[in-house]
Coordinates of C-alpha atoms and ligand atoms in Angstrom, one line a residue:
X1 CA 361.0 72.6 77.8
X2 CA 363.4 70.4 76.6
X3 CA 363.7 69.7 72.9
X4 CA 364.2 65.5 73.9
X5 CA 360.7 65.5 75.3
X6 CA 358.9 67.6 72.7
X7 CA 357.1 65.9 70.0
X8 CA 358.0 68.2 66.5
X9 CA 358.3 66.0 63.7
X10 CA 360.3 68.4 61.5
X11 CA 360.3 66.9 57.6
X12 CA 363.3 67.8 55.5
X13 CA 361.4 67.9 51.9
X14 CA 359.0 70.0 51.4
X15 CA 355.0 68.3 50.9
X16 CA 354.1 68.3 47.7
X17 CA 350.3 69.3 48.1
X18 CA 352.0 73.1 49.9
X19 CA 352.0 75.9 47.1
X20 CA 352.3 78.6 50.3
X21 CA 355.3 79.1 51.7
X22 CA 353.4 79.3 54.8
X23 CA 351.9 75.9 54.5
X24 CA 355.2 74.4 53.2
X25 CA 357.0 76.2 56.3
X26 CA 354.1 74.9 59.0
X27 CA 353.9 71.5 57.6
X28 CA 357.5 71.0 57.3
X29 CA 358.9 72.7 61.4
X30 CA 355.6 70.4 62.7
X31 CA 353.6 73.0 63.3
X32 CA 350.4 71.5 61.6
X33 CA 349.7 68.1 59.8
X34 CA 346.6 68.3 57.6
X35 CA 343.7 66.1 58.1
X36 CA 341.3 66.8 55.5
X37 CA 341.4 70.3 52.9
X38 CA 341.4 73.3 55.2
X39 CA 341.4 71.4 58.3
X40 CA 344.1 71.0 60.3
X41 CA 345.7 69.8 64.2
X42 CA 348.0 71.8 66.0
X43 CA 351.1 69.6 66.9
X44 CA 352.4 71.1 70.6
X45 CA 354.6 74.0 68.4
X46 CA 351.7 75.2 66.4
X47 CA 350.0 75.6 68.8
X48 CA 351.9 77.3 71.3
X49 CA 352.4 80.2 68.1
X50 CA 348.7 79.7 68.3
X51 CA 348.2 80.5 72.0
X52 CA 350.2 83.3 72.4
X53 CA 348.6 85.2 69.5
X54 CA 345.0 84.5 70.6
X55 CA 346.9 85.3 74.0
X56 CA 347.7 89.2 72.6
X57 CA 344.5 89.3 71.0
X58 CA 342.6 88.5 74.0
X59 CA 344.9 91.5 76.0
X60 CA 344.3 94.1 74.0
X61 CA 340.7 93.1 73.4
X62 CA 340.3 93.2 77.6
X63 CA 342.6 97.0 77.4
X64 CA 338.7 98.8 75.6
X65 CA 336.9 96.6 78.5
X66 CA 336.0 93.4 75.8
X67 CA 334.6 91.0 78.2
X68 CA 335.3 87.1 76.7
X69 CA 332.5 84.7 76.3
X70 CA 331.9 81.5 74.6
X71 CA 329.8 80.8 72.4
X72 CA 328.9 76.8 71.1
X73 CA 329.9 75.7 67.6
X74 CA 326.6 74.1 66.9
X75 CA 323.7 76.7 66.2
X76 CA 320.3 75.8 65.9
X77 CA 318.4 77.0 62.5
X78 CA 315.9 79.0 63.5
X79 CA 318.4 81.4 65.0
X80 CA 320.0 81.9 61.2
X81 CA 316.3 82.0 59.3
X82 CA 315.4 85.2 61.3
X83 CA 318.4 87.1 59.8
X84 CA 317.8 85.4 56.1
X85 CA 321.7 84.1 56.6
X86 CA 320.2 80.4 56.9
X87 CA 321.4 80.3 53.2
X88 CA 324.6 80.4 52.7
X89 CA 326.2 79.0 50.8
X90 CA 329.5 78.2 53.1
X91 CA 327.3 77.1 56.1
X92 CA 328.2 73.5 57.0
X93 CA 324.9 71.6 57.7
X94 CA 323.5 68.8 59.7
X95 CA 320.7 67.7 61.0
X96 CA 319.8 65.7 65.4
X97 CA 318.9 62.9 65.7
X98 CA 315.6 64.4 65.8
X99 CA 315.8 65.4 62.2
X100 CA 315.9 69.1 63.9
X101 CA 318.2 71.6 61.7
X102 CA 321.5 72.5 62.7
X103 CA 324.3 74.8 61.4
X104 CA 328.6 74.7 62.4
X105 CA 329.1 78.4 63.0
X106 CA 330.8 80.5 60.8
X107 CA 330.3 83.5 62.9
X108 CA 327.9 84.4 65.8
X109 CA 326.0 87.6 65.1
X110 CA 322.9 85.7 65.4
X111 CA 324.0 84.3 68.6
X112 CA 324.8 86.8 70.9
X113 CA 322.1 88.9 69.8
X114 CA 320.0 86.3 71.2
X115 CA 321.8 86.6 74.4
X116 CA 321.5 90.5 74.5
X117 CA 317.9 90.8 73.7
X118 CA 316.9 88.6 76.1
X119 CA 318.6 90.5 78.8
X120 CA 319.5 94.1 77.5
X121 CA 317.0 96.1 77.2
X122 CA 318.3 99.6 78.5
X123 CA 320.5 102.1 77.7
X124 CA 321.8 102.0 81.2
X125 CA 323.0 98.0 80.2
X126 CA 325.5 99.6 77.5
X127 CA 328.4 100.0 75.7
X128 CA 328.8 96.0 75.8
X129 CA 331.3 94.2 74.1
X130 CA 331.4 91.0 73.8
X131 CA 334.3 88.7 72.6
X132 CA 335.1 84.6 72.0
X133 CA 338.1 83.3 70.4
X134 CA 336.7 80.5 68.4
X135 CA 336.7 78.0 66.1
X136 CA 334.7 78.6 63.6
X137 CA 333.5 76.5 60.3
X138 CA 333.2 77.5 56.9
X139 CA 332.4 75.2 53.6
X140 CA 334.9 77.3 51.4
X141 CA 334.8 77.0 48.0
X142 CA 338.4 77.1 47.7
X143 CA 339.9 76.5 50.9
X144 CA 344.0 77.2 50.3
X145 CA 347.7 77.9 51.6
X146 CA 346.9 75.8 54.8
X147 CA 346.0 78.4 57.6
X148 CA 345.5 81.1 55.2
X149 CA 342.1 79.9 54.1
X150 CA 340.6 77.4 55.9
X151 CA 337.5 75.0 56.5
X152 CA 337.6 75.0 60.1
X153 CA 340.4 78.4 61.5
X154 CA 340.4 80.2 64.5
X155 CA 338.8 83.6 64.6
X156 CA 338.8 86.3 68.3
X157 CA 334.8 87.4 67.0
X158 CA 333.6 90.9 69.0
X159 CA 330.2 92.2 68.8
X160 CA 329.5 95.7 70.3
X161 CA 325.9 96.8 71.2
X162 CA 325.8 100.6 72.2
X163 CA 322.6 102.6 72.9
X164 CA 323.8 105.7 70.2
X165 CA 326.1 106.1 67.4
X166 CA 328.4 108.0 69.5
X167 CA 329.2 105.0 71.5
X168 CA 329.2 102.9 68.6
X169 CA 332.3 105.5 67.1
X170 CA 333.9 105.7 70.1
X171 CA 333.8 101.1 70.2
X172 CA 334.7 101.6 66.7
X173 CA 338.2 103.5 67.5
X174 CA 338.6 101.2 70.2
X175 CA 339.2 98.1 68.5
X176 CA 340.7 99.4 65.5
X177 CA 343.5 100.8 68.2
X178 CA 343.0 97.2 69.4
X179 CA 344.2 95.3 66.4
X180 CA 346.8 97.8 65.2
X181 CA 348.3 96.8 68.5
X182 CA 347.5 93.2 68.1
X183 CA 349.8 93.2 64.9
X184 CA 352.1 95.5 66.1
X185 CA 353.2 93.3 68.8
X186 CA 353.1 90.3 66.1
X187 CA 355.7 92.1 64.6
X188 CA 353.2 92.4 61.5
X189 CA 353.1 95.2 59.2
X190 CA 349.8 96.0 57.8
X191 CA 347.7 98.4 56.7
X192 CA 344.5 99.4 57.9
X193 CA 342.1 99.7 54.3
X194 CA 338.4 101.2 53.2
X195 CA 337.0 97.4 52.7
X196 CA 333.4 96.6 50.7
X197 CA 330.5 96.8 53.0
X198 CA 328.7 93.6 50.9
X199 CA 325.2 93.0 51.6
X200 CA 325.1 94.6 54.7
X201 CA 325.5 98.0 53.5
X202 CA 327.0 101.6 54.2
X203 CA 328.6 101.4 57.3
X204 CA 331.8 102.6 58.0
X205 CA 334.2 99.4 57.5
X206 CA 337.7 98.1 57.7
X207 CA 339.9 95.6 57.0
X208 CA 343.1 94.9 58.5
X209 CA 345.8 93.7 56.0
X210 CA 349.2 92.3 55.9
X211 CA 351.1 93.2 53.0
X212 CA 353.2 90.6 51.6
X213 CA 353.4 89.6 47.6
X214 CA 351.7 86.2 48.5
X215 CA 348.2 88.1 49.5
X216 CA 345.2 87.2 47.7
X217 CA 344.4 90.9 47.8
X218 CA 345.0 94.0 46.5
X219 CA 345.0 97.0 47.9
X220 CA 345.4 100.5 46.7
X221 CA 347.0 103.4 49.0
X222 CA 347.8 107.1 47.9
X223 CA 351.4 108.0 47.1
X224 CA 350.9 111.2 48.9
X225 CA 347.8 111.3 52.0
X226 CA 346.9 108.4 54.0
X227 CA 343.9 107.1 51.7
X228 CA 344.0 102.8 51.7
X229 CA 341.5 100.6 49.9
X230 CA 340.5 97.2 48.9
X231 CA 340.6 97.1 45.5
X232 CA 337.2 96.0 44.8
X233 CA 336.7 99.0 46.9
X234 CA 339.0 102.0 46.0
X235 CA 337.3 104.8 44.6
X236 CA 337.9 106.6 40.9
X237 CA 337.7 110.2 41.3
X238 CA 334.7 111.9 38.2
X239 CA 336.8 112.8 35.6
X240 CA 337.2 116.8 35.3
X241 CA 337.2 116.2 31.9
X242 CA 333.7 117.4 30.7
X243 CA 331.7 116.6 27.2
X244 CA 333.7 118.1 24.2
X245 CA 332.6 120.8 22.3
X246 CA 334.7 119.9 19.4
X247 CA 333.3 118.2 16.1
X248 CA 333.1 114.4 16.3
X249 CA 333.2 112.4 13.7
X250 CA 330.2 110.5 12.2
X251 CA 330.3 106.7 13.1
X252 CA 329.3 103.6 11.2
X253 CA 329.5 100.0 11.6
X254 CA 332.6 97.9 10.5
X255 CA 332.4 94.0 10.0
X256 CA 335.0 92.4 12.9
X257 CA 334.6 88.7 11.6
X258 CA 335.1 86.6 14.6
X259 CA 336.4 89.1 17.0
X260 CA 333.8 88.8 20.2
X261 CA 336.2 89.3 23.0
X262 CA 338.1 93.5 23.4
X263 CA 341.8 91.5 21.6
X264 CA 340.4 90.2 19.6
X265 CA 338.6 93.7 18.4
X266 CA 342.1 95.3 19.0
X267 CA 344.2 92.9 17.4
X268 CA 341.2 93.3 13.6
X269 CA 341.4 96.8 14.0
X270 CA 345.2 98.1 15.1
X271 CA 343.9 100.0 18.5
X272 CA 344.6 99.9 22.1
X273 CA 341.5 98.6 24.3
X274 CA 341.1 102.1 25.9
X275 CA 339.5 103.4 22.9
X276 CA 337.0 100.8 23.1
X277 CA 333.4 100.7 25.3
X278 CA 332.7 97.4 27.2
X279 CA 328.8 97.1 27.1
X280 CA 328.1 93.9 29.9
X281 CA 324.5 93.4 29.6
X282 CA 323.2 92.8 33.3
X283 CA 320.8 91.5 35.8
X284 CA 319.5 93.6 39.0
X285 CA 316.4 92.4 41.0
X286 CA 315.6 90.4 37.2
X287 CA 315.8 93.1 35.5
X288 CA 318.4 93.7 32.6
X289 CA 320.7 96.6 32.5
X290 CA 323.8 97.5 30.1
X291 CA 326.9 98.5 32.5
X292 CA 329.6 100.6 30.1
X293 CA 333.6 100.7 30.7
X294 CA 336.4 101.7 28.6
X295 CA 337.8 98.7 27.1
X296 CA 340.6 98.5 29.6
X297 CA 338.9 98.9 32.4
X298 CA 336.8 96.4 34.5
X299 CA 333.5 96.7 35.8
X300 CA 333.1 96.9 39.4
X301 CA 329.6 94.6 40.1
X302 CA 329.5 96.7 43.7
X303 CA 329.7 100.0 42.4
X304 CA 327.3 99.1 40.2
X305 CA 325.0 97.5 42.5
X306 CA 325.5 100.9 44.6
X307 CA 325.0 103.1 41.4
X308 CA 321.3 101.3 41.0
X309 CA 320.6 100.9 44.1
X310 CA 319.8 97.2 44.0
X311 CA 321.1 94.4 46.4
X312 CA 323.1 92.6 44.1
X313 CA 323.8 92.8 40.3
X314 CA 324.7 89.7 38.5
X315 CA 326.5 89.3 34.6
X316 CA 323.1 89.0 32.8
X317 CA 323.0 84.7 31.2
X318 CA 324.4 84.2 27.7
X319 CA 320.7 84.4 26.3
X320 CA 319.4 87.2 27.8
X321 CA 322.5 89.0 26.3
X322 CA 321.5 87.8 23.6
X323 CA 317.7 88.3 23.8
X324 CA 318.7 92.4 24.5
X325 CA 321.6 93.0 22.7
X326 CA 319.3 91.5 19.0
X327 CA 323.5 89.4 18.4
X328 CA 325.6 87.1 19.8
X329 CA 327.2 87.3 23.1
X330 CA 330.4 89.4 22.1
X331 CA 329.0 92.4 19.9
X332 CA 326.5 94.2 22.6
X333 CA 327.0 97.6 22.6
X334 CA 325.1 100.7 23.8
X335 CA 323.1 101.6 19.9
X336 CA 320.2 100.1 18.9
X337 CA 320.3 97.0 21.5
X338 CA 317.0 95.3 20.0
X339 CA 315.1 96.0 23.8
X340 CA 315.7 99.7 25.3
X341 CA 317.3 98.6 28.7
X342 CA 318.7 101.6 31.0
X343 CA 322.2 102.3 30.1
X344 CA 324.3 103.0 33.0
X345 CA 328.3 104.3 32.3
X346 CA 331.2 104.7 34.1
X347 CA 332.6 108.5 34.8
X348 CA 335.4 107.8 32.7
X349 CA 333.4 107.7 29.5
X350 CA 332.1 110.8 29.7
X351 CA 334.7 112.9 28.5
X352 CA 334.0 114.1 25.0
X353 CA 336.0 111.6 22.9
X354 CA 333.9 108.7 20.2
X355 CA 334.8 104.8 21.1
X356 CA 334.2 101.4 19.0
X357 CA 331.8 100.0 20.5
X358 CA 329.4 96.3 19.7
X359 CA 327.3 96.8 16.7
X360 CA 324.6 94.7 18.4
X361 CA 325.2 93.1 15.1
X362 CA 326.8 89.9 14.4
X363 CA 330.5 90.0 13.0
X364 CA 330.0 93.9 13.5
X365 CA 331.3 96.8 15.7
X366 CA 330.5 100.5 15.4
X367 CA 333.2 103.2 15.1
X368 CA 332.5 106.9 16.3
X369 CA 330.2 106.6 18.4
X370 CA 329.7 109.9 21.0
X371 CA 327.4 109.5 24.2
X372 CA 325.4 111.9 24.1
X373 CA 324.7 112.2 20.3
X374 CA 324.5 108.3 19.4
X375 CA 323.0 107.0 22.7
X376 CA 321.7 108.2 25.4
X377 CA 323.2 107.8 29.3
X378 CA 320.1 106.6 31.9
X379 CA 323.3 107.8 34.9
X380 CA 326.9 108.2 35.2
X381 CA 328.9 107.4 38.4
X382 CA 331.8 105.3 39.7
X383 CA 331.4 101.8 38.3
X384 CA 335.1 100.2 37.2
X385 CA 337.7 98.7 39.6
X386 CA 339.9 101.3 40.2
X387 CA 343.3 100.8 39.8
X388 CA 347.4 101.3 40.3
X389 CA 347.9 104.4 38.7
X390 CA 344.4 106.2 39.2
X391 CA 343.5 110.0 40.8
X392 CA 343.2 110.0 44.1
X393 CA 340.4 110.3 45.6
X394 CA 340.6 111.6 48.8
X395 CA 342.9 114.0 48.2
X396 CA 344.3 116.7 44.7
X397 CA 348.0 115.3 44.0
X398 CA 347.7 111.9 45.0
X399 CA 348.2 108.5 42.6
X400 CA 347.1 105.7 44.1
X401 CA 349.8 102.6 43.9
X402 CA 349.0 99.2 44.4
X403 CA 350.2 95.8 46.7
X404 CA 349.7 92.2 48.3
X405 CA 348.1 92.1 50.9
X406 CA 346.4 89.1 53.0
X407 CA 342.9 90.2 55.3
X408 CA 344.1 89.2 58.8
X409 CA 341.2 91.2 60.2
X410 CA 337.6 92.7 60.0
X411 CA 335.6 95.6 61.5
X412 CA 332.4 96.7 60.6
X413 CA 329.7 99.4 61.7
X414 CA 326.8 96.9 61.1
X415 CA 324.2 99.3 62.7
X416 CA 320.6 98.3 63.3
X417 CA 320.5 95.0 60.0
X418 CA 320.9 92.5 62.7
X419 CA 319.0 94.6 65.9
X420 CA 316.5 95.0 63.1
X421 CA 315.6 91.3 62.5
X422 CA 316.1 89.9 65.4
X423 CA 313.7 92.1 67.3
X424 CA 316.8 93.3 70.3
X425 CA 315.9 96.1 71.3
X426 CA 316.3 99.0 73.8
X427 CA 314.8 101.8 76.4
X428 CA 316.3 104.3 75.6
X429 CA 316.0 107.6 77.6
X430 CA 313.5 109.4 76.4
X431 CA 311.5 105.9 77.2
X432 CA 311.4 104.8 73.7
X433 CA 312.5 101.7 72.2
X434 CA 314.5 101.2 69.0
X435 CA 316.8 99.0 67.9
X436 CA 320.6 98.8 69.7
X437 CA 323.1 99.8 67.3
X438 CA 326.0 96.8 67.1
X439 CA 328.9 96.7 65.3
X440 CA 331.1 93.1 64.5
X441 CA 334.6 92.7 64.5
X442 CA 336.3 89.9 63.6
X443 CA 340.6 89.1 63.7
X444 CA 342.1 85.8 61.9
X445 CA 343.5 84.3 64.4
X446 CA 345.1 81.0 62.6
X447 CA 345.1 83.3 59.2
X448 CA 347.3 85.8 61.3
X449 CA 349.4 82.6 62.4
X450 CA 350.2 81.9 58.1
X451 CA 350.1 85.3 57.4
X452 CA 353.7 85.6 60.0
X453 CA 355.5 83.0 58.1
X454 CA 354.5 84.5 54.8
X455 CA 355.4 87.9 56.2
X456 CA 358.7 86.0 58.3
X457 CA 360.8 84.0 56.4
X458 CA 363.9 82.5 54.6
X459 CA 365.6 80.0 53.0
X460 CA 366.4 77.7 56.2
X461 CA 362.8 78.9 58.4
X462 CA 360.7 80.7 60.4
X463 CA 361.9 83.9 61.1
X464 CA 359.7 83.6 63.6
X465 CA 358.5 87.4 65.4
X466 CA 359.5 86.8 69.5
X467 CA 356.3 87.5 70.9
X468 CA 354.3 84.9 68.5
X469 CA 357.6 82.7 68.2
X470 CA 357.4 79.1 69.2
X471 CA 360.2 79.7 72.1
X472 CA 362.3 82.5 73.1
X473 CA 365.5 81.3 73.2
X474 CA 366.6 78.0 72.3
X475 CA 369.9 76.6 74.2
X476 CA 371.7 74.2 71.7
X477 CA 373.7 71.9 73.2
X478 CA 376.9 70.8 70.5
X479 CA 378.1 67.4 72.0
X480 CA 375.9 66.1 73.3
X481 CA 377.6 63.6 75.1
X482 CA 379.5 66.1 76.9
X483 CA 378.9 66.0 80.3
X484 CA 379.9 69.8 80.7
X485 CA 378.4 71.4 78.1
X486 CA 374.8 69.6 79.5
X487 CA 375.3 70.5 82.7
X488 CA 376.3 74.1 82.1
X489 CA 372.9 74.0 79.3
X490 CA 370.8 73.0 81.7
X491 CA 372.0 75.5 83.7
X492 CA 371.6 78.5 81.9
X493 CA 368.6 76.9 81.1
X494 CA 367.3 77.0 84.6
X495 CA 368.4 79.9 85.0
X496 CA 366.7 82.1 81.8
X497 CA 363.1 79.7 83.0
X498 CA 363.3 81.5 86.4
X499 CA 363.9 85.4 84.7
X500 CA 360.9 84.0 82.6
X501 CA 362.6 83.8 79.3
X502 CA 360.1 81.1 77.4
X503 CA 363.5 78.6 76.6
X504 CA 364.3 75.2 74.6
X505 CA 366.6 73.3 75.6
X506 CA 367.9 70.8 73.3
X507 CA 369.7 69.0 75.2
X508 CA 368.8 65.9 72.1
X509 CA 371.5 63.1 71.1
X510 CA 371.6 63.9 67.1
X511 CA 374.4 65.5 65.5
X512 CA 374.7 69.3 65.8
X513 CA 374.4 70.0 62.4
X514 CA 370.8 68.1 62.9
X515 CA 370.3 70.8 65.5
X516 CA 371.3 73.6 64.4
X517 CA 369.0 73.1 61.0
X518 CA 365.9 72.4 62.9
X519 CA 366.4 75.4 65.1
X520 CA 366.6 77.6 62.6
X521 CA 363.5 75.6 60.7
X522 CA 360.9 76.4 63.7
X523 CA 362.5 79.8 63.6
X524 CA 363.3 80.1 67.1
X525 CA 365.0 83.8 67.5
X526 CA 367.4 84.1 69.9
X527 CA 370.1 81.0 69.7
X528 CA 372.5 80.2 73.0
X529 CA 375.1 77.7 71.8
X530 CA 376.9 75.7 74.1
X531 CA 380.1 74.3 72.3
X532 CA 383.8 73.8 72.1
X533 CA 384.4 77.2 73.4
X534 CA 383.2 76.0 77.4
X535 CA 387.0 74.8 77.5
X536 CA 387.3 78.1 77.6
X537 CA 384.4 79.0 79.2
X538 CA 382.0 81.0 76.5
X539 CA 379.6 80.3 75.1
X540 CA 377.9 81.6 71.7
X541 CA 375.2 84.1 71.3
X542 CA 373.4 85.3 68.4
X543 CA 369.3 86.5 66.8
X544 CA 368.7 83.8 64.4
X545 CA 370.9 83.9 60.6
X546 CA 373.0 86.4 61.9
X547 CA 376.6 87.0 64.0
X548 CA 376.9 85.5 67.0
X549 CA 379.0 86.2 70.2
X550 CA 381.1 84.7 72.2
X551 CA 380.0 85.7 75.7
X552 CA 381.4 84.3 79.1
X553 CA 379.3 81.5 80.3
X554 CA 378.6 82.8 83.1
X555 CA 377.0 85.9 82.1
X556 CA 374.8 84.2 79.5
X557 CA 372.2 84.7 81.2
X558 CA 371.9 87.8 82.1
X559 CA 373.0 88.6 78.0
X560 CA 370.4 87.0 76.4
X561 CA 367.9 88.6 79.5
X562 CA 369.0 91.6 77.9
X563 CA 368.5 90.6 74.3
X564 CA 365.2 88.9 74.5
X565 CA 364.2 92.0 76.6
X566 CA 365.7 94.3 73.8
X567 CA 363.8 92.0 71.2
X568 CA 360.0 91.8 72.9
X569 CA 360.5 96.2 73.4
X570 CA 360.9 96.2 69.5
X571 CA 357.3 95.6 69.3
X572 CA 355.7 97.5 71.8
X573 CA 351.8 98.6 71.9
X574 CA 350.5 102.3 71.1
X575 CA 348.7 103.9 73.4
X576 CA 345.0 103.0 74.0
X577 CA 342.9 106.3 74.6
X578 CA 339.5 104.4 74.6
X579 CA 339.8 103.2 77.6
Ligands
LIG1 P1 337.9 86.0 53.0 O1 337.0 88.1 52.5 O2 339.1 86.6 53.2 O3 337.3 85.2 52.6 P2 335.9 87.2 55.2 O4 335.2 88.3 54.6 O5 334.6 86.3 54.9 O6 337.2 86.2 54.7 P3 335.1 87.8 57.6 O7 333.8 86.8 57.7 O8 335.3 89.1 58.2 O9 335.8 87.2 56.8 O10 336.4 87.0 59.3 C1 337.1 87.4 59.6 C2 337.9 87.4 59.4 O11 338.1 85.9 59.9 C3 339.0 87.4 58.6 O12 339.3 88.9 58.4 C4 340.4 86.8 57.9 O13 340.9 87.3 58.9 C5 339.4 85.6 59.0 N1 339.1 83.7 58.1 C6 337.6 84.6 57.3 N2 337.7 82.7 56.8 C7 338.5 82.8 57.0 C8 339.1 81.4 56.6 N3 338.7 80.8 55.9 N4 340.3 80.4 57.3 C9 341.1 81.9 58.2 N5 340.6 82.3 58.8 C10 339.8 83.1 57.7
LIG2 MG1 335.9 90.4 55.6

């Protein structure tokens, strides 16, 4: 491609609305343009990057036997009614001219299961892995960071169909390895972490995180074994200290006027938050219950829901809190609740110590309160959110450390949830009818593009890994009016193209400084300068942002091709044993 013919409107100014670096650089570099909140056009440069990532994903999915199909964006409501997902809040809904209800596809489990149930009915038809790379629509409450969280975005979504758990496991491993290869080939440092299975329930699932400080997810990983989990999901091992056998001081009530929050109580009583218990009134299926965690901890609602075996648990509204505690909000405690509700306590509180708790009275707290003696615990469990420094739940010596990540992929053993809801059955070897065992596998193509920019940028622009750069090499002609330079540049460009190198020939009639700035901004990883040195038969060659060396113009094509090959080879894939 010749830069003189390329449409890439670069901007010198940082766009006002763009907070994240990737958003700023993708707009400034002429990769994307905003159309509405969370909705973007890809300009030619952006589309080149997008398609390079999509192609890598496609190759890795094909490598383990995935088959590409393409499903519609328009999805009839009846299909989502079958699984109860027509009420999902992020759905964009619309009606056709006959007032029939449709949604814009936000993920395609129902559509693909509908295809499969009509044609797959024997164990002999499986394993089957179908995938697409398609535009998804979600009315996200907080579209953010340009392509990171869009309302329209591109997702790779794969779906597996199996007749037995072993095959599901195999395809899950294959997909896991494919994702590792995608992120390696895209030059991204990633971490696969255990994630919250959400409403679908217990099965194995992993999120793939690109580690960067700007990530909105917190991940915790062990400093001594390979345990890693989303902080929302990470387990906290039950503490080994049993109930205290020593004598406990008697409890009493103190006046704490106006101290509703942990901080206010701490300030008033001159203690740390670790001396307090937070009593949180929750509702599960309309039933009130109390959850206790230490004052410096956060209650983890998904964990709590699992402990009480509820689909979902919510924080109770103020009226319920007042009714259950018999006190204004802010003074809840486990002793003397107005309503006898079950009390669930975090394992950590099972340490034999006494704590300060709300007294279920306006402006009062109780001191020296002991579980067992002063109140009964219905059940202990792991219900707080893990934090850095916690002991590892898998190994004996490790502790968890914290990192920030961007979730770029999520893979999931679905089991039979969708096939049961949608009656997608097959006959096994014994002639029994059983629901098909499914898995689903999502990878954000557009989010990966933004994550790559978050991970690879500097003051001058984007430092794309070569595999997904809009071009691999930029040939910059310094003096655009100099015929000899132009023709040497053009010749090198032709030679590189013939050698299969994706080159951009910057033949524009602009100042050299402008061309340099543009090439740095759009992040072409290898630069060749055809300038003054040509008089001595030399051109300059180097990696973006690094020192350049002079090479004889006659050797330039060879030298560039070698450099390209070297850079490409750094992004090698792992073996895929699950083909
Ligand atoms: P998140 O937790 O970030 O909202 P999710 O769990 O809803 O994502 P999935 O349904 O698992 O996302 O989607 C699979 C993949 O699609 C995600 O891992 C992510 O890479 C991508 N993705 C999801 N939502 C968006 C979005 N709004 N914009 C861009 N990419 C997205
Ligand atoms: Mg997810």
